[in-house]
XYZ file of C-alpha atoms in Angstrom:
728
model
C 4.163 -113.768 -108.634
C 0.705 -114.040 -110.130
C -2.123 -112.123 -108.528
C -5.194 -113.916 -107.266
C -8.495 -113.547 -109.083
C -9.939 -111.312 -106.404
C -6.792 -109.198 -106.398
C -6.919 -108.766 -110.179
C -10.589 -107.734 -109.973
C -9.875 -105.195 -107.276
C -6.963 -103.780 -109.262
C -9.069 -103.569 -112.426
C -11.956 -101.927 -110.637
C -9.573 -99.466 -109.003
C -8.012 -98.588 -112.349
C -11.385 -98.294 -114.060
C -12.679 -96.151 -111.221
C -9.899 -93.672 -111.795
C -10.447 -93.653 -115.537
C -14.244 -93.629 -115.691
C -16.420 -91.788 -113.165
C -19.411 -93.275 -114.973
C -18.210 -96.817 -114.195
C -17.616 -95.799 -110.594
C -21.157 -94.442 -110.367
C -22.676 -97.677 -111.687
C -20.479 -99.718 -109.368
C -21.637 -97.717 -106.350
C -25.298 -98.241 -107.206
C -24.917 -101.915 -108.079
C -22.657 -103.098 -105.290
C -21.842 -100.377 -102.817
C -25.114 -98.514 -102.134
C -28.209 -100.659 -101.678
C -30.566 -97.636 -101.435
C -34.281 -98.346 -101.537
C -35.323 -96.069 -104.413
C -38.895 -97.319 -104.687
C -42.123 -96.005 -103.236
C -44.694 -98.240 -101.460
C -46.516 -100.819 -103.576
C -49.708 -101.797 -101.710
C -51.004 -105.243 -102.646
C -54.637 -104.125 -102.863
C -53.818 -101.473 -105.468
C -51.717 -103.549 -107.847
C -52.198 -107.317 -107.234
C -55.668 -107.853 -105.769
C -57.425 -108.300 -109.134
C -57.411 -111.360 -111.401
C -56.383 -109.280 -114.416
C -54.726 -106.365 -112.652
C -51.892 -104.041 -113.661
C -49.388 -106.020 -111.538
C -46.757 -104.552 -109.284
C -44.532 -101.893 -110.893
C -40.984 -102.951 -111.570
C -38.479 -101.912 -108.948
C -36.543 -98.860 -110.299
C -32.782 -98.789 -110.453
C -31.514 -95.336 -109.683
C -28.461 -94.055 -111.535
C -27.895 -90.661 -109.853
C -26.638 -89.801 -106.410
C -29.343 -89.036 -103.860
C -29.344 -85.268 -103.174
C -28.401 -84.130 -99.725
C -31.389 -84.240 -97.390
C -33.401 -86.537 -99.692
C -34.131 -90.270 -99.490
C -34.334 -91.041 -103.212
C -32.820 -89.733 -106.432
C -34.763 -87.222 -108.530
C -36.034 -87.929 -112.055
C -34.113 -86.638 -115.041
C -35.694 -84.018 -117.245
C -35.065 -85.982 -120.453
C -33.108 -88.942 -121.728
C -30.127 -87.013 -122.959
C -27.355 -88.871 -124.818
C -24.583 -90.138 -122.595
C -21.657 -87.724 -122.744
C -23.752 -84.818 -124.092
C -21.358 -82.228 -122.665
C -18.434 -83.788 -124.511
C -17.339 -82.424 -127.937
C -19.372 -84.941 -129.942
C -19.822 -82.590 -132.884
C -20.565 -78.981 -133.675
C -23.826 -77.614 -132.193
C -26.908 -78.779 -134.052
C -25.369 -81.982 -135.477
C -26.068 -84.271 -132.505
C -29.166 -85.793 -134.118
C -31.795 -83.782 -132.217
C -32.594 -81.443 -135.102
C -34.303 -82.233 -138.410
C -31.722 -80.129 -140.204
C -28.408 -78.678 -139.165
C -28.041 -74.958 -138.604
C -26.051 -74.695 -141.829
C -28.898 -76.357 -143.745
C -31.483 -74.008 -142.255
C -29.500 -70.929 -143.169
C -28.870 -72.208 -146.664
C -32.595 -72.844 -147.220
C -33.495 -69.409 -145.828
C -31.154 -67.699 -148.286
C -31.875 -69.812 -151.362
C -35.634 -70.417 -151.282
C -37.403 -67.215 -152.252
C -40.689 -68.089 -150.513
C -38.975 -68.597 -147.145
C -37.026 -65.370 -147.549
C -40.240 -63.472 -148.339
C -41.912 -64.949 -145.244
C -38.980 -63.958 -143.042
C -38.884 -60.401 -144.376
C -42.647 -60.026 -143.969
C -42.581 -61.059 -140.299
C -39.473 -58.980 -139.599
C -40.886 -55.851 -141.219
C -44.166 -56.012 -139.328
C -42.343 -56.231 -135.976
C -39.762 -53.597 -136.885
C -42.598 -51.245 -137.828
C -44.276 -51.451 -134.404
C -43.580 -48.583 -132.024
C -42.348 -49.409 -128.527
C -41.653 -47.554 -125.328
C -40.542 -48.046 -121.724
C -43.144 -47.117 -119.127
C -43.695 -47.555 -115.387
C -45.515 -50.678 -114.332
C -49.091 -50.389 -113.137
C -48.058 -50.741 -109.492
C -45.367 -48.092 -109.939
C -47.861 -45.660 -111.499
C -50.252 -46.075 -108.602
C -47.457 -45.705 -106.048
C -46.200 -42.480 -107.679
C -49.604 -40.928 -108.369
C -49.441 -38.607 -105.349
C -45.711 -37.880 -105.406
C -44.169 -35.611 -107.991
C -40.668 -36.614 -106.905
C -41.432 -40.284 -107.538
C -42.869 -39.438 -110.948
C -39.776 -37.412 -111.798
C -37.539 -40.293 -110.697
C -39.456 -42.771 -112.846
C -39.217 -40.439 -115.839
C -35.482 -39.903 -115.302
C -34.733 -43.642 -115.190
C -37.073 -44.267 -118.098
C -35.139 -41.807 -120.267
C -31.849 -43.413 -119.260
C -33.112 -46.819 -120.392
C -34.469 -45.398 -123.656
C -31.101 -43.810 -124.345
C -29.327 -47.136 -123.713
C -31.713 -49.049 -125.990
C -30.981 -46.625 -128.841
C -27.873 -48.717 -129.507
C -27.684 -51.872 -127.390
C -24.863 -53.332 -129.505
C -22.166 -51.142 -131.041
C -21.778 -53.618 -133.913
C -25.058 -52.205 -135.275
C -25.764 -48.527 -136.017
C -29.009 -48.423 -134.030
C -31.652 -50.505 -132.287
C -33.470 -51.090 -135.572
C -30.531 -52.924 -137.130
C -29.840 -54.876 -133.941
C -33.453 -56.038 -133.655
C -33.490 -56.961 -137.362
C -30.492 -59.260 -136.870
C -32.093 -60.761 -133.763
C -35.330 -61.501 -135.634
C -33.323 -63.108 -138.443
C -31.956 -65.637 -135.947
C -35.417 -66.106 -134.470
C -37.136 -66.955 -137.756
C -34.291 -69.055 -139.208
C -32.522 -70.995 -136.445
C -34.520 -70.206 -133.282
C -31.201 -69.879 -131.458
C -30.563 -66.384 -130.119
C -27.420 -65.791 -128.071
C -26.808 -62.419 -126.405
C -23.526 -61.868 -124.596
C -23.700 -59.672 -121.499
C -20.710 -57.479 -122.333
C -19.192 -55.945 -119.164
C -18.333 -52.233 -118.968
C -14.765 -51.099 -119.564
C -14.742 -48.895 -116.495
C -14.647 -51.844 -114.114
C -17.120 -54.039 -112.296
C -20.383 -52.295 -111.485
C -19.647 -49.243 -113.667
C -22.461 -49.852 -116.146
C -25.859 -48.204 -116.264
C -27.514 -48.239 -112.812
C -24.268 -49.695 -111.354
C -24.741 -52.879 -113.359
C -22.188 -55.088 -115.104
C -23.809 -54.580 -118.513
C -22.345 -52.227 -121.100
C -23.763 -53.661 -124.323
C -25.831 -56.669 -125.313
C -23.711 -58.290 -128.032
C -25.611 -60.455 -130.492
C -23.641 -63.673 -131.119
C -24.075 -66.329 -133.764
C -26.441 -68.667 -131.933
C -25.427 -71.633 -134.070
C -21.997 -71.648 -132.396
C -23.477 -72.111 -128.900
C -23.972 -75.563 -127.373
C -26.309 -75.651 -124.360
C -24.903 -77.946 -121.662
C -26.933 -79.986 -119.168
C -26.524 -81.015 -115.562
C -27.081 -84.549 -114.279
C -30.851 -84.146 -114.336
C -30.829 -82.761 -117.885
C -31.519 -79.115 -117.086
C -29.270 -76.069 -117.628
C -26.570 -75.862 -114.935
C -27.204 -73.058 -112.461
C -24.692 -70.216 -112.032
C -21.814 -70.063 -111.528
C -21.489 -73.460 -113.254
C -20.815 -73.416 -116.988
C -24.102 -73.649 -118.927
C -23.007 -72.867 -122.497
C -19.931 -73.304 -124.642
C -19.088 -71.571 -127.882
C -17.726 -73.943 -130.521
C -15.475 -72.459 -133.189
C -14.027 -74.780 -135.835
C -15.359 -77.776 -133.910
C -13.615 -76.967 -130.610
C -15.126 -75.384 -127.457
C -13.453 -72.001 -126.994
C -15.378 -70.137 -124.263
C -17.296 -71.149 -121.128
C -20.409 -69.091 -120.379
C -22.980 -69.158 -117.591
C -26.603 -68.096 -117.368
C -27.095 -64.344 -116.954
C -27.242 -63.290 -113.325
C -30.242 -61.262 -112.210
C -29.947 -58.298 -109.878
C -30.120 -59.631 -106.322
C -29.199 -63.172 -107.356
C -28.429 -65.593 -104.541
C -24.778 -65.602 -105.570
C -22.774 -63.183 -103.441
C -21.921 -59.782 -104.873
C -18.208 -60.558 -104.961
C -18.849 -63.654 -107.053
C -21.161 -61.706 -109.344
C -18.334 -59.283 -110.108
C -15.976 -62.220 -110.577
C -18.170 -63.660 -113.327
C -19.235 -60.355 -114.898
C -17.641 -61.271 -118.258
C -18.953 -64.851 -118.377
C -22.710 -64.417 -118.789
C -24.968 -65.269 -121.726
C -28.683 -64.968 -122.506
C -29.660 -67.940 -124.690
C -33.217 -67.731 -126.051
C -35.517 -70.103 -127.954
C -39.105 -69.281 -128.871
C -40.200 -72.930 -129.144
C -38.863 -74.873 -126.183
C -39.389 -78.614 -125.781
C -38.577 -81.107 -123.039
C -36.441 -83.515 -125.051
C -33.946 -81.120 -126.602
C -32.044 -78.006 -125.540
C -32.474 -76.532 -129.039
C -35.379 -74.526 -130.414
C -37.747 -75.504 -133.200
C -38.197 -72.538 -135.505
C -40.723 -72.076 -138.316
C -38.212 -73.021 -141.013
C -37.455 -76.341 -139.354
C -41.191 -76.976 -138.859
C -41.670 -76.746 -142.635
C -38.406 -78.404 -143.644
C -39.906 -80.970 -146.054
C -42.037 -78.530 -148.119
C -39.168 -76.025 -148.054
C -36.722 -78.635 -149.398
C -39.267 -79.681 -152.027
C -39.915 -76.120 -153.140
C -36.198 -75.367 -153.295
C -35.546 -78.415 -155.464
C -38.406 -77.343 -157.718
C -36.896 -73.896 -158.163
C -33.457 -75.408 -158.823
C -34.994 -77.748 -161.409
C -36.528 -74.769 -163.204
C -33.162 -72.999 -163.037
C -31.406 -75.987 -164.568
C -34.058 -76.139 -167.264
C -33.309 -72.593 -168.386
C -29.562 -72.864 -167.758
C -28.836 -76.192 -169.459
C -31.166 -75.761 -172.388
C -34.742 -76.565 -173.305
C -34.154 -80.009 -174.795
C -36.659 -82.163 -172.896
C -36.122 -85.743 -171.763
C -37.234 -87.956 -174.668
C -37.387 -91.596 -175.724
C -36.139 -91.814 -179.342
C -37.497 -94.936 -181.059
C -35.344 -95.532 -184.187
C -36.746 -96.691 -187.502
C -36.148 -100.048 -189.207
C -32.806 -98.876 -190.660
C -31.298 -98.919 -187.155
C -31.717 -102.546 -186.259
C -28.648 -103.704 -184.298
C -26.858 -102.762 -181.103
C -23.948 -101.039 -182.838
C -26.207 -98.749 -184.840
C -28.300 -97.891 -181.739
C -25.132 -97.045 -179.780
C -23.877 -94.837 -182.606
C -27.229 -93.007 -182.786
C -27.220 -92.519 -178.993
C -23.720 -91.053 -179.068
C -24.638 -88.704 -181.907
C -27.729 -87.416 -180.094
C -25.748 -86.960 -176.888
C -23.170 -84.849 -178.706
C -25.893 -82.701 -180.229
C -27.698 -82.252 -176.891
C -24.506 -80.948 -175.283
C -24.144 -78.236 -177.934
C -26.362 -75.250 -177.055
C -26.327 -74.132 -180.681
C -28.368 -77.173 -181.706
C -31.298 -76.672 -179.348
C -33.170 -74.595 -181.971
C -32.076 -76.712 -184.981
C -33.756 -79.615 -186.696
C -32.228 -83.058 -186.116
C -32.831 -85.670 -188.771
C -33.537 -89.201 -187.505
C -33.650 -92.488 -189.483
C -36.826 -93.233 -191.444
C -39.653 -94.520 -189.287
C -38.267 -93.033 -186.053
C -40.583 -91.400 -183.497
C -40.095 -89.388 -180.310
C -42.047 -89.863 -177.043
C -41.565 -87.524 -174.031
C -40.397 -89.182 -170.840
C -42.808 -87.010 -168.745
C -44.835 -83.853 -169.420
C -42.924 -80.625 -168.920
C -44.840 -78.339 -166.498
C -42.919 -75.458 -164.944
C -45.774 -74.295 -162.683
C -49.006 -75.881 -161.514
C -51.281 -76.050 -158.474
C -48.712 -78.137 -156.612
C -46.678 -74.941 -156.240
C -49.639 -73.367 -154.467
C -49.745 -76.306 -152.070
C -46.043 -75.842 -151.298
C -46.476 -72.097 -150.765
C -49.323 -72.711 -148.333
C -47.363 -75.302 -146.360
C -44.388 -72.966 -146.061
C -46.283 -69.772 -145.251
C -48.465 -71.395 -142.605
C -45.302 -72.273 -140.655
C -44.639 -68.508 -140.465
C -48.302 -67.772 -139.591
C -48.935 -65.765 -142.738
C -50.977 -66.419 -145.871
C -49.711 -66.680 -149.463
C -51.788 -63.599 -150.365
C -49.569 -61.451 -148.118
C -46.631 -62.365 -150.353
C -48.570 -61.436 -153.482
C -49.309 -65.091 -154.363
C -52.862 -65.384 -155.648
C -54.864 -68.572 -155.116
C -54.715 -70.798 -158.210
C -52.198 -70.269 -160.962
C -53.806 -67.787 -163.330
C -52.736 -64.782 -165.325
C -55.657 -62.683 -164.013
C -56.509 -62.467 -160.317
C -60.123 -63.263 -159.471
C -62.255 -60.769 -157.519
C -62.473 -63.172 -154.594
C -58.698 -63.542 -154.538
C -58.300 -59.762 -154.605
C -60.716 -59.462 -151.685
C -58.821 -62.091 -149.700
C -55.514 -60.370 -150.410
C -56.828 -56.967 -149.305
C -58.281 -58.461 -146.129
C -55.007 -60.219 -145.344
C -53.087 -56.975 -145.807
C -55.471 -55.025 -143.560
C -55.516 -57.613 -140.774
C -51.787 -58.040 -140.276
C -51.922 -56.355 -136.878
C -54.635 -58.861 -135.930
C -52.366 -61.820 -136.736
C -52.905 -64.446 -134.076
C -49.169 -65.126 -133.821
C -48.109 -61.477 -133.496
C -49.264 -60.770 -129.964
C -47.751 -63.975 -128.456
C -44.420 -63.268 -130.153
C -44.360 -59.652 -128.963
C -45.248 -60.800 -125.449
C -42.438 -63.361 -125.569
C -39.908 -60.721 -126.685
C -41.095 -58.378 -123.938
C -40.805 -60.923 -121.116
C -37.844 -63.007 -122.261
C -35.603 -60.230 -123.524
C -36.547 -56.609 -122.907
C -38.031 -56.923 -119.419
C -35.312 -59.403 -118.450
C -32.658 -56.820 -119.292
C -34.496 -53.828 -117.808
C -35.782 -55.462 -114.650
C -33.181 -58.157 -113.900
C -29.864 -57.006 -115.333
C -30.438 -53.281 -114.721
C -32.564 -53.846 -111.610
C -35.368 -51.442 -112.669
C -38.284 -53.625 -111.621
C -40.800 -50.761 -111.730
C -40.240 -50.122 -115.462
C -41.387 -52.350 -118.295
C -41.191 -52.603 -122.080
C -44.422 -51.743 -123.898
C -45.380 -52.295 -127.542
C -47.394 -49.126 -128.165
C -48.057 -49.649 -131.871
C -50.133 -52.812 -131.771
C -53.583 -53.601 -130.516
C -53.578 -55.340 -127.190
C -56.323 -57.646 -126.027
C -59.769 -56.567 -127.204
C -60.509 -54.427 -130.234
C -58.760 -51.076 -129.837
C -61.772 -48.970 -130.835
C -64.041 -50.807 -128.390
C -61.498 -50.381 -125.609
C -61.200 -46.633 -126.289
C -64.993 -46.240 -126.328
C -65.276 -48.027 -122.985
C -62.753 -45.702 -121.372
C -64.427 -42.619 -122.897
C -67.750 -43.716 -121.379
C -66.143 -44.195 -117.962
C -64.469 -40.762 -118.115
C -67.648 -38.972 -119.272
C -69.649 -40.361 -116.361
C -67.039 -39.621 -113.707
C -66.222 -43.284 -113.032
C -62.568 -42.920 -114.066
C -60.169 -40.039 -114.594
C -58.373 -39.117 -117.808
C -55.072 -40.375 -116.411
C -56.629 -43.730 -115.505
C -57.930 -44.046 -119.051
C -54.502 -43.176 -120.480
C -52.827 -45.800 -118.293
C -55.447 -48.386 -119.232
C -54.773 -47.747 -122.917
C -51.023 -48.109 -122.460
C -50.335 -44.372 -122.781
C -48.394 -42.091 -120.478
C -50.674 -40.190 -118.056
C -50.601 -36.381 -118.129
C -50.290 -35.966 -114.368
C -52.159 -32.618 -114.417
C -54.603 -31.566 -111.681
C -57.569 -31.683 -114.063
C -56.631 -35.121 -115.432
C -56.011 -36.938 -112.152
C -59.526 -36.432 -110.720
C -62.842 -37.648 -112.164
C -65.117 -35.291 -114.081
C -68.648 -35.337 -115.462
C -69.067 -34.121 -119.025
C -72.097 -31.854 -119.361
C -73.523 -29.795 -122.211
C -71.627 -26.763 -120.948
C -68.335 -28.584 -120.547
C -66.516 -30.811 -118.035
C -67.404 -30.356 -114.369
C -65.115 -31.789 -111.634
C -66.858 -33.927 -109.041
C -65.058 -32.111 -106.247
C -64.147 -28.662 -107.536
C -61.834 -26.831 -105.185
C -62.932 -23.350 -104.116
C -59.652 -21.810 -105.262
C -60.211 -23.066 -108.776
C -63.663 -21.428 -109.104
C -63.779 -18.072 -110.971
C -64.106 -14.979 -108.783
C -67.700 -13.707 -108.709
C -68.356 -10.286 -110.257
C -68.891 -7.342 -107.973
C -72.398 -6.454 -106.914
C -74.332 -4.893 -109.699
C -71.874 -5.943 -112.414
C -73.664 -7.060 -115.579
C -73.651 -10.773 -116.399
C -70.545 -11.843 -118.250
C -68.449 -8.869 -117.117
C -64.759 -9.469 -116.337
C -63.780 -9.820 -112.654
C -63.884 -6.463 -110.884
C -66.123 -4.808 -113.464
C -67.967 -1.714 -112.100
C -71.676 -1.890 -111.397
C -73.963 -0.783 -114.184
C -75.555 2.651 -113.906
C -79.182 2.805 -112.885
C -81.748 4.148 -115.288
C -83.368 7.447 -114.389
C -86.321 7.083 -112.061
C -85.307 3.619 -110.905
C -84.900 3.061 -107.194
C -81.541 2.044 -105.867
C -81.282 -1.611 -104.965
C -81.060 -2.633 -101.394
C -78.100 -4.402 -99.868
C -77.464 -7.720 -101.545
C -79.989 -7.127 -104.312
C -79.066 -7.186 -107.968
C -79.251 -3.971 -109.891
C -81.343 -3.409 -113.000
C -80.971 -5.837 -115.877
C -79.679 -4.676 -119.255
C -82.190 -3.148 -121.649
C -84.161 -5.503 -123.779
C -82.579 -4.279 -127.005
C -78.939 -3.219 -126.650
C -77.678 -0.840 -129.277
C -76.756 -2.351 -132.581
C -73.027 -1.357 -132.416
C -72.596 -3.302 -129.198
C -74.327 -6.314 -130.674
C -72.065 -6.159 -133.707
C -68.946 -5.840 -131.565
C -69.955 -8.748 -129.347
C -70.765 -10.931 -132.327
C -67.480 -10.080 -134.002
C -65.630 -10.931 -130.783
C -67.297 -14.334 -130.534
C -66.655 -15.094 -134.210
C -63.023 -14.074 -133.801
C -62.713 -16.345 -130.772
C -64.206 -19.278 -132.648
C -61.930 -18.597 -135.608
C -58.750 -18.888 -133.547
C -57.153 -22.280 -134.161
C -56.130 -23.698 -130.781
C -53.992 -26.819 -131.311
C -54.882 -29.951 -129.386
C -52.269 -29.989 -126.644
C -52.846 -33.673 -125.885
C -52.643 -34.801 -129.510
C -49.582 -32.631 -130.193
C -47.807 -33.813 -127.037
C -48.527 -37.432 -127.927
C -47.179 -36.846 -131.430
C -44.060 -35.244 -129.945
C -43.487 -38.438 -127.917
C -43.834 -40.490 -131.112
C -41.267 -38.251 -132.804
C -38.796 -38.669 -129.932
C -39.178 -42.459 -129.974
C -38.329 -42.484 -133.666
C -35.293 -40.281 -133.048
C -34.105 -42.638 -130.309
C -34.246 -45.451 -132.852
C -31.880 -43.597 -135.172
C -34.345 -41.927 -137.534
C -34.251 -38.261 -138.543
C -36.676 -35.361 -138.075
C -36.928 -34.905 -141.852
C -38.522 -38.374 -142.200
C -41.325 -37.522 -139.750
C -44.711 -36.473 -141.189
C -46.587 -34.522 -138.463
C -50.331 -34.107 -138.153
C -50.476 -31.865 -135.081
C -46.962 -30.482 -134.607
C -46.059 -27.223 -136.329
C -42.913 -26.757 -138.472
C -41.503 -24.525 -135.711
C -41.619 -27.398 -133.211
C -39.838 -29.701 -135.642
C -37.280 -26.979 -136.300
C -36.338 -26.496 -132.640
C -36.150 -30.274 -132.129
C -33.829 -30.694 -135.111
C -31.666 -27.788 -133.933
C -30.560 -29.702 -130.827
C -28.859 -32.401 -132.927
C -27.948 -35.604 -131.080
C -28.896 -34.292 -127.631
C -32.336 -35.897 -127.554
C -33.127 -34.850 -123.993
C -32.542 -31.191 -124.871
C -34.430 -31.646 -128.134
C -37.477 -33.040 -126.358
C -37.417 -30.263 -123.777
C -37.103 -27.616 -126.517
C -39.985 -29.192 -128.412
C -42.162 -29.190 -125.306
C -41.398 -25.540 -124.591
C -42.170 -24.511 -128.151
C -45.390 -26.543 -128.176
C -46.480 -25.016 -124.858
C -45.745 -21.545 -126.223
C -47.838 -22.173 -129.341
C -50.774 -23.478 -127.324
C -50.486 -20.556 -124.876
C -50.381 -18.032 -127.740
C -53.446 -19.548 -129.397
C -55.360 -19.592 -126.111
C -54.292 -16.000 -125.500
C -55.704 -14.887 -128.835
C -58.905 -16.807 -128.220
C -59.394 -15.335 -124.764
C -58.624 -11.808 -125.924
C -61.138 -12.144 -128.755
C -63.817 -13.218 -126.289
C -62.771 -10.449 -123.882
C -63.418 -7.904 -126.605
C -66.946 -9.232 -127.005
C -67.625 -9.062 -123.254
C -66.346 -5.470 -123.014
C -68.442 -4.486 -126.051
C -71.595 -5.883 -124.423
C -70.962 -3.993 -121.181
C -70.306 -0.782 -123.091
C -73.645 -1.264 -124.820
C -75.380 -1.659 -121.461
C -73.840 1.536 -120.136
C -74.662 3.406 -123.333
C -78.291 2.291 -123.250
C -78.689 3.628 -119.718
C -77.057 6.906 -120.677
C -79.413 7.345 -123.652
C -82.426 6.867 -121.367
C -81.492 9.905 -119.329
C -78.418 8.936 -117.442
C -75.473 11.164 -116.718
C -72.959 11.503 -119.524
C -70.088 12.052 -117.102
C -71.077 8.945 -115.139
C -71.221 6.940 -118.368
C -67.769 8.175 -119.372
C -66.237 7.316 -116.003
C -67.780 3.854 -115.829
C -66.940 3.066 -119.463
C -63.347 4.235 -118.970
C -63.016 1.997 -115.889
C -64.523 -0.914 -117.844
C -61.996 -0.465 -120.623
C -59.179 -0.147 -118.082
C -60.083 -3.543 -116.660
C -60.375 -4.991 -120.150
C -56.930 -3.672 -121.102
C -55.500 -4.966 -117.827
C -56.879 -8.471 -118.479
C -55.527 -8.395 -122.044
C -52.095 -7.386 -120.764
C -52.227 -10.209 -118.220
C -53.063 -12.763 -120.886
C -50.192 -11.528 -123.024
C -47.846 -11.669 -120.042
C -48.800 -15.276 -119.297
C -48.139 -16.220 -122.917
C -44.742 -14.492 -122.788
C -43.882 -16.335 -119.580
C -44.441 -19.641 -121.343
C -42.107 -18.523 -124.126
C -39.451 -17.706 -121.527
C -39.966 -20.951 -119.628
C -41.128 -19.128 -116.483
C -44.226 -19.481 -114.346
C -44.990 -15.720 -114.537
C -43.432 -12.416 -115.519
C -44.141 -10.674 -112.164
C -45.124 -7.435 -113.936
C -47.797 -4.890 -112.914
C -49.814 -3.537 -115.838
C -52.145 -1.284 -113.810
C -50.627 2.014 -114.901
C -50.289 0.944 -118.537
C -53.931 -0.195 -118.649
C -55.114 3.049 -117.013
C -53.138 5.197 -119.468
C -54.498 3.239 -122.421
C -58.086 3.607 -121.168
C -57.699 7.346 -120.565
C -56.801 7.775 -124.214
C -60.281 6.421 -125.062
C -62.123 8.867 -122.737
C -62.564 11.471 -125.434
C -63.961 8.911 -127.860
C -66.350 7.621 -125.201
């Protein structure tokens, strides 16, 4: 029994609906869902004029209205229908100027592109980096040593992890080099969030990240949702295509505290991917790297190099028009001559031999043979500007000449000196910081109060001007040393004298609010100026009245004895001659050394300016235990600084004691008591010895890693001074 027309249509629509969701969607919009998808169209705004814009056409929505909305949302871009289907390997869908395979081939074959890539990679790989607390975290931890210690502990844990983020590479340097290769060639970087083997949540900081595996980005196809954007987790957002077939589903990396429940986060711990593109555009899910931006000049330059290669490989016989003489006057003879010349041209042995042609023949070149001209310079410029460098940085001088002009040499030197000022360097470093390093540290590891910092490149204004501004603020007490260090991107010292503002005077730095406990103890009444704490009062000259309560005793004689002057001068010269290392500069250099060691380099490759060989030796002795090595280096550096300060203070102490001995001797020579002079001088020397012992004890405590030695040197100082009584 034949079906009616309406029955056949219903059956066909039912069958098509099961086979094609797309057909079912169109059918629902066309026949089943008469939604009003348009906005108001007031007559006075569109139709009131004689030559107006007219009323906009009524839109026809194609997507389902989201829940809670009245109209469908716009799509992000007009993606091809069926984009998520296997319509070809990634990069061959027609949205790229060249396939990924073409880009990689050009990057390996064309020497100019390869030089550009290596130049940009080397400049980034040579920049020092660090992980530091954010500005808010530094302020929050300024008054809490426990918070500072916690920040430092977590910072060291992150630095240790970044030493080798992917076990396929020996260190962070090799991993970053491979990442930059993808960045400058394909602009498709894919990093797989590899889960830990110990189970869900067993990674660093209880995360689901063990290593950050660098994948071949050209095998990843970004998928789109209905609106054209990347599907949100836990929906599949990427697929890896191997041999033309999708093999793995991957989702966007989940941040710490994502809206997805914790149980679901653990469920999808092994299904996350970070897919990065430097140049993102609205009409394609793929990036647009520098090689693709210069594809035409790169292809032209490569063909030019291949043509030169063929010229030297196939022989130097140029393309010629041979015009035969009158003896070759018919088609058969011309064909025979052509065949003979072809046979000779194919024989490499004949390229330096003389070929005899018929009488009256002549040879005209097809085109002039020029292996290099100014057109090459144009190609070099077009290629290098896509990588934001100049031809001079590659050693290519302007104009093709055997001798480089002075102006070209000047331009080349300026280009080499201004590489850190490259306008494209800071944006790229900022992009790497935000898109990769901070994303991993703050989102995947959940350490939102720590951030990646490029310490080896100028940031913002000129570095020298910025340093001078901070120095001016510190000198005038407007900012502290730690504030200046934080403003310059350095790690604050956290010491009492560096956290409060000071005013720099001719006699040295003066704190704005000096605490009473930090002031030096005043000398006892009657003690000569400059005497050590607790020095005895100077003896009065004969005939001089005793001072009243609270009054100063007699001043030293106008001309102290020459031996005392000599001793004091020698003490001051000895103090000035003691080389006290700059603790700040040496500590900063020690941090630089540790950062290099964390990146896989060795102590032997480091060239110090402030660190002594002993510090390098104790650091190297700890081997792979970098935390112990840094602690040993700090202890040794502190010991060296303490020893140098000890020697300097003892040298000055000798000068002070010599001056006071001269004062006492002058009074004794003017009629004072010899016994009184001997007693006072012996006591003065006892105090000097005691202070010297104390300085030595403090230096020894630093060597032992202790705050003090808790020793009493009173008896030893007294015995040493008594031995000098007879001499006095």
